[in-house]
């Protein structure tokens, strides 16, 4: 099932690098759009199919191209889920330790911090990516659909891991 995730602002990366060109599916690429400083892409969305990103582009274009798609409209800024590089937060159970990551917008964790088999199993059950090394999170067509939505004050409003909504702030 395809889902279109959209928010007032979209960041392709967390470090605000200007996108080299419009990231889309197929051969319909348009010239790049320069951003500077703290700019993000207003009115853009991410189309998710299963656990992969199928397209990234202006919301209007994607809803027109996919008229029957389910649309999730989020407040705040939509971007890639975070990579956690440190010990997992303490909690009474492995499931709660992993859920604490999901509540903070994390979609991946380093293998070095998942030495406890019970915690590793909890991460696997929630489709949290386990990485050998830190990689900068980015929204890439064809890449894994790990997304997070953040409010202006930095609170995580929603986390999508492998295309599945795993956290939504009430």
PDB file of C-alpha atoms in Angstrom:
ATOM      1  CA  UNK A   1       0.000   0.000   0.000  1.00  0.00           C
ATOM      2  CA  UNK A   2       1.344   3.399  -0.960  1.00  0.00           C
ATOM      3  CA  UNK A   3       1.308   6.232   1.557  1.00  0.00           C
ATOM      4  CA  UNK A   4       2.206   9.859   0.949  1.00  0.00           C
ATOM      5  CA  UNK A   5       3.751  11.587   3.964  1.00  0.00           C
ATOM      6  CA  UNK A   6       3.676  15.367   3.830  1.00  0.00           C
ATOM      7  CA  UNK A   7       4.380  18.256   6.185  1.00  0.00           C
ATOM      8  CA  UNK A   8       4.752  22.015   5.824  1.00  0.00           C
ATOM      9  CA  UNK A   9       8.527  21.506   5.469  1.00  0.00           C
ATOM     10  CA  UNK A  10      10.638  18.614   4.178  1.00  0.00           C
ATOM     11  CA  UNK A  11      14.338  18.042   4.753  1.00  0.00           C
ATOM     12  CA  UNK A  12      16.154  15.511   2.590  1.00  0.00           C
ATOM     13  CA  UNK A  13      19.005  15.426   5.124  1.00  0.00           C
ATOM     14  CA  UNK A  14      19.481  16.741   8.641  1.00  0.00           C
ATOM     15  CA  UNK A  15      22.426  18.966   7.750  1.00  0.00           C
ATOM     16  CA  UNK A  16      20.416  21.007   5.216  1.00  0.00           C
ATOM     17  CA  UNK A  17      22.602  20.205   2.220  1.00  0.00           C
ATOM     18  CA  UNK A  18      21.004  21.600  -0.920  1.00  0.00           C
ATOM     19  CA  UNK A  19      19.483  18.818  -2.979  1.00  0.00           C
ATOM     20  CA  UNK A  20      21.601  18.221  -6.103  1.00  0.00           C
ATOM     21  CA  UNK A  21      18.444  17.735  -8.162  1.00  0.00           C
ATOM     22  CA  UNK A  22      14.846  16.846  -7.664  1.00  0.00           C
ATOM     23  CA  UNK A  23      14.674  13.311  -6.323  1.00  0.00           C
ATOM     24  CA  UNK A  24      11.872  11.498  -8.106  1.00  0.00           C
ATOM     25  CA  UNK A  25      11.057   8.134  -9.499  1.00  0.00           C
ATOM     26  CA  UNK A  26      11.295   7.525 -13.231  1.00  0.00           C
ATOM     27  CA  UNK A  27      12.759   9.861 -15.867  1.00  0.00           C
ATOM     28  CA  UNK A  28      10.852  13.020 -14.956  1.00  0.00           C
ATOM     29  CA  UNK A  29      13.660  14.816 -13.088  1.00  0.00           C
ATOM     30  CA  UNK A  30      13.488  18.599 -12.957  1.00  0.00           C
ATOM     31  CA  UNK A  31      16.346  21.050 -12.416  1.00  0.00           C
ATOM     32  CA  UNK A  32      17.703  21.267  -8.882  1.00  0.00           C
ATOM     33  CA  UNK A  33      16.403  23.718  -6.355  1.00  0.00           C
ATOM     34  CA  UNK A  34      18.951  25.562  -4.277  1.00  0.00           C
ATOM     35  CA  UNK A  35      18.457  25.965  -0.561  1.00  0.00           C
ATOM     36  CA  UNK A  36      20.593  27.896   1.833  1.00  0.00           C
ATOM     37  CA  UNK A  37      21.075  28.189   5.548  1.00  0.00           C
ATOM     38  CA  UNK A  38      18.121  26.777   7.437  1.00  0.00           C
ATOM     39  CA  UNK A  39      15.895  26.387   4.372  1.00  0.00           C
ATOM     40  CA  UNK A  40      13.813  23.273   3.866  1.00  0.00           C
ATOM     41  CA  UNK A  41      11.550  22.328   1.007  1.00  0.00           C
ATOM     42  CA  UNK A  42       8.055  23.718   1.619  1.00  0.00           C
ATOM     43  CA  UNK A  43       5.161  21.733   0.205  1.00  0.00           C
ATOM     44  CA  UNK A  44       7.141  18.580  -0.567  1.00  0.00           C
ATOM     45  CA  UNK A  45       6.246  14.998   0.328  1.00  0.00           C
ATOM     46  CA  UNK A  46       7.608  11.459   0.444  1.00  0.00           C
ATOM     47  CA  UNK A  47       5.776   8.627  -1.315  1.00  0.00           C
ATOM     48  CA  UNK A  48       6.304   5.307   0.461  1.00  0.00           C
ATOM     49  CA  UNK A  49       5.511   1.912  -1.050  1.00  0.00           C
ATOM     50  CA  UNK A  50       6.026  -0.950   1.389  1.00  0.00           C
ATOM     51  CA  UNK A  51       9.342  -0.381   3.135  1.00  0.00           C
ATOM     52  CA  UNK A  52      10.871   1.809   0.375  1.00  0.00           C
ATOM     53  CA  UNK A  53      10.730   5.424  -0.730  1.00  0.00           C
ATOM     54  CA  UNK A  54       9.178   5.479  -4.192  1.00  0.00           C
ATOM     55  CA  UNK A  55       9.318   9.229  -4.864  1.00  0.00           C
ATOM     56  CA  UNK A  56      10.110  12.582  -3.263  1.00  0.00           C
ATOM     57  CA  UNK A  57       8.696  15.785  -4.703  1.00  0.00           C
ATOM     58  CA  UNK A  58       6.077  18.522  -4.507  1.00  0.00           C
ATOM     59  CA  UNK A  59       2.947  17.292  -2.746  1.00  0.00           C
ATOM     60  CA  UNK A  60       0.638  18.509  -5.514  1.00  0.00           C
ATOM     61  CA  UNK A  61       2.549  16.646  -8.201  1.00  0.00           C
ATOM     62  CA  UNK A  62       2.623  13.419  -6.211  1.00  0.00           C
ATOM     63  CA  UNK A  63      -1.088  13.519  -5.299  1.00  0.00           C
ATOM     64  CA  UNK A  64      -1.896  14.189  -8.949  1.00  0.00           C
ATOM     65  CA  UNK A  65       0.317  11.320 -10.127  1.00  0.00           C
ATOM     66  CA  UNK A  66      -1.083   8.964  -7.467  1.00  0.00           C
ATOM     67  CA  UNK A  67      -4.751  10.044  -6.972  1.00  0.00           C
ATOM     68  CA  UNK A  68      -5.759   7.031  -4.849  1.00  0.00           C
ATOM     69  CA  UNK A  69      -2.794   7.229  -2.463  1.00  0.00           C
ATOM     70  CA  UNK A  70      -3.330   7.416   1.296  1.00  0.00           C
ATOM     71  CA  UNK A  71      -2.110  10.827   2.508  1.00  0.00           C
ATOM     72  CA  UNK A  72      -0.733  11.444   6.003  1.00  0.00           C
ATOM     73  CA  UNK A  73      -0.424  15.160   6.723  1.00  0.00           C
ATOM     74  CA  UNK A  74       1.912  15.961   9.592  1.00  0.00           C
ATOM     75  CA  UNK A  75       2.552  19.266  11.355  1.00  0.00           C
ATOM     76  CA  UNK A  76       6.197  20.285  11.685  1.00  0.00           C
ATOM     77  CA  UNK A  77       9.169  19.200   9.596  1.00  0.00           C
ATOM     78  CA  UNK A  78       9.382  15.817   7.877  1.00  0.00           C
ATOM     79  CA  UNK A  79      12.804  14.312   7.284  1.00  0.00           C
ATOM     80  CA  UNK A  80      14.894  11.182   7.614  1.00  0.00           C
ATOM     81  CA  UNK A  81      14.745   9.213  10.848  1.00  0.00           C
ATOM     82  CA  UNK A  82      17.770   9.593  13.086  1.00  0.00           C
ATOM     83  CA  UNK A  83      20.669   7.176  13.607  1.00  0.00           C
ATOM     84  CA  UNK A  84      21.305   6.533  17.312  1.00  0.00           C
ATOM     85  CA  UNK A  85      25.000   6.426  18.180  1.00  0.00           C
ATOM     86  CA  UNK A  86      25.180   5.585  21.856  1.00  0.00           C
ATOM     87  CA  UNK A  87      23.841   3.279  24.540  1.00  0.00           C
ATOM     88  CA  UNK A  88      20.113   2.732  24.479  1.00  0.00           C
ATOM     89  CA  UNK A  89      18.105   4.621  27.100  1.00  0.00           C
ATOM     90  CA  UNK A  90      17.504   2.717  30.328  1.00  0.00           C
ATOM     91  CA  UNK A  91      14.040   1.217  30.728  1.00  0.00           C
ATOM     92  CA  UNK A  92      12.446  -1.728  32.554  1.00  0.00           C
ATOM     93  CA  UNK A  93      12.328  -3.960  29.457  1.00  0.00           C
ATOM     94  CA  UNK A  94      14.073  -4.340  26.085  1.00  0.00           C
ATOM     95  CA  UNK A  95      10.828  -3.409  24.310  1.00  0.00           C
ATOM     96  CA  UNK A  96      10.587  -0.162  26.271  1.00  0.00           C
ATOM     97  CA  UNK A  97      14.255   0.644  25.565  1.00  0.00           C
ATOM     98  CA  UNK A  98      13.607   0.337  21.818  1.00  0.00           C
ATOM     99  CA  UNK A  99      10.328   2.255  22.090  1.00  0.00           C
ATOM    100  CA  UNK A 100      12.211   5.134  23.766  1.00  0.00           C
ATOM    101  CA  UNK A 101      14.327   5.362  20.594  1.00  0.00           C
ATOM    102  CA  UNK A 102      11.262   5.327  18.354  1.00  0.00           C
ATOM    103  CA  UNK A 103       9.671   8.131  20.411  1.00  0.00           C
ATOM    104  CA  UNK A 104      12.756  10.260  19.707  1.00  0.00           C
ATOM    105  CA  UNK A 105      12.672   9.776  15.905  1.00  0.00           C
ATOM    106  CA  UNK A 106      15.295   7.044  15.642  1.00  0.00           C
ATOM    107  CA  UNK A 107      15.110   4.504  12.803  1.00  0.00           C
ATOM    108  CA  UNK A 108      18.592   2.964  13.090  1.00  0.00           C
ATOM    109  CA  UNK A 109      21.054   2.088  15.828  1.00  0.00           C
ATOM    110  CA  UNK A 110      24.678   0.956  15.800  1.00  0.00           C
ATOM    111  CA  UNK A 111      25.251  -2.777  16.266  1.00  0.00           C
ATOM    112  CA  UNK A 112      27.868  -2.034  18.928  1.00  0.00           C
ATOM    113  CA  UNK A 113      25.053  -0.838  21.208  1.00  0.00           C
ATOM    114  CA  UNK A 114      22.871  -3.921  20.713  1.00  0.00           C
ATOM    115  CA  UNK A 115      24.966  -6.530  22.493  1.00  0.00           C
ATOM    116  CA  UNK A 116      22.079  -7.797  24.639  1.00  0.00           C
ATOM    117  CA  UNK A 117      20.219 -10.473  22.608  1.00  0.00           C
ATOM    118  CA  UNK A 118      16.860  -9.431  24.088  1.00  0.00           C
ATOM    119  CA  UNK A 119      17.367  -5.798  23.061  1.00  0.00           C
ATOM    120  CA  UNK A 120      18.569  -6.866  19.584  1.00  0.00           C
ATOM    121  CA  UNK A 121      15.431  -9.015  19.213  1.00  0.00           C
ATOM    122  CA  UNK A 122      13.216  -6.096  20.282  1.00  0.00           C
ATOM    123  CA  UNK A 123      14.928  -3.877  17.705  1.00  0.00           C
ATOM    124  CA  UNK A 124      14.405  -6.521  15.001  1.00  0.00           C
ATOM    125  CA  UNK A 125      10.703  -6.897  15.883  1.00  0.00           C
ATOM    126  CA  UNK A 126      10.302  -3.150  15.356  1.00  0.00           C
ATOM    127  CA  UNK A 127      12.283  -3.126  12.075  1.00  0.00           C
ATOM    128  CA  UNK A 128      14.929  -0.793  13.541  1.00  0.00           C
ATOM    129  CA  UNK A 129      17.913  -0.859  11.167  1.00  0.00           C
ATOM    130  CA  UNK A 130      21.127  -2.133  12.735  1.00  0.00           C
ATOM    131  CA  UNK A 131      24.218  -0.468  11.271  1.00  0.00           C
ATOM    132  CA  UNK A 132      27.906  -1.315  11.582  1.00  0.00           C
ATOM    133  CA  UNK A 133      28.899   2.343  11.203  1.00  0.00           C
ATOM    134  CA  UNK A 134      27.214   5.733  11.405  1.00  0.00           C
ATOM    135  CA  UNK A 135      25.827   6.998   8.121  1.00  0.00           C
ATOM    136  CA  UNK A 136      24.188  10.366   7.561  1.00  0.00           C
ATOM    137  CA  UNK A 137      20.428   9.869   7.365  1.00  0.00           C
ATOM    138  CA  UNK A 138      18.856  10.988   4.089  1.00  0.00           C
ATOM    139  CA  UNK A 139      15.645  10.520   2.127  1.00  0.00           C
ATOM    140  CA  UNK A 140      16.643   8.708  -1.060  1.00  0.00           C
ATOM    141  CA  UNK A 141      14.385   7.275  -3.747  1.00  0.00           C
ATOM    142  CA  UNK A 142      14.707   3.504  -3.564  1.00  0.00           C
ATOM    143  CA  UNK A 143      16.068   3.729  -0.013  1.00  0.00           C
ATOM    144  CA  UNK A 144      14.487   2.399   3.112  1.00  0.00           C
ATOM    145  CA  UNK A 145      11.476   4.439   4.261  1.00  0.00           C
ATOM    146  CA  UNK A 146      12.703   5.627   7.657  1.00  0.00           C
ATOM    147  CA  UNK A 147      11.091   9.020   8.358  1.00  0.00           C
ATOM    148  CA  UNK A 148      10.552  11.273  11.346  1.00  0.00           C
ATOM    149  CA  UNK A 149       8.485  14.394  11.932  1.00  0.00           C
ATOM    150  CA  UNK A 150       9.742  17.019  14.375  1.00  0.00           C
ATOM    151  CA  UNK A 151       7.955  20.004  15.914  1.00  0.00           C
ATOM    152  CA  UNK A 152       9.624  23.419  15.979  1.00  0.00           C
ATOM    153  CA  UNK A 153      10.694  22.780  19.584  1.00  0.00           C
ATOM    154  CA  UNK A 154      12.493  19.537  18.582  1.00  0.00           C
ATOM    155  CA  UNK A 155       9.900  17.070  19.911  1.00  0.00           C
ATOM    156  CA  UNK A 156       9.368  14.030  17.721  1.00  0.00           C
ATOM    157  CA  UNK A 157       5.759  13.939  16.510  1.00  0.00           C
ATOM    158  CA  UNK A 158       5.935  10.735  14.450  1.00  0.00           C
ATOM    159  CA  UNK A 159       8.385   8.020  13.447  1.00  0.00           C
ATOM    160  CA  UNK A 160       8.064   5.746  10.420  1.00  0.00           C
ATOM    161  CA  UNK A 161      10.426   2.759  10.274  1.00  0.00           C
ATOM    162  CA  UNK A 162      10.643   0.636   7.126  1.00  0.00           C
ATOM    163  CA  UNK A 163       7.423   2.278   5.903  1.00  0.00           C
ATOM    164  CA  UNK A 164       5.467   1.464   9.075  1.00  0.00           C
ATOM    165  CA  UNK A 165       4.214   4.115  11.494  1.00  0.00           C
ATOM    166  CA  UNK A 166       5.740   3.067  14.826  1.00  0.00           C
ATOM    167  CA  UNK A 167       5.259   6.225  16.900  1.00  0.00           C
ATOM    168  CA  UNK A 168       2.761   9.061  16.841  1.00  0.00           C
ATOM    169  CA  UNK A 169       2.520  11.670  19.563  1.00  0.00           C
ATOM    170  CA  UNK A 170      -1.024  11.954  20.848  1.00  0.00           C
TER     171      UNK A 170
END
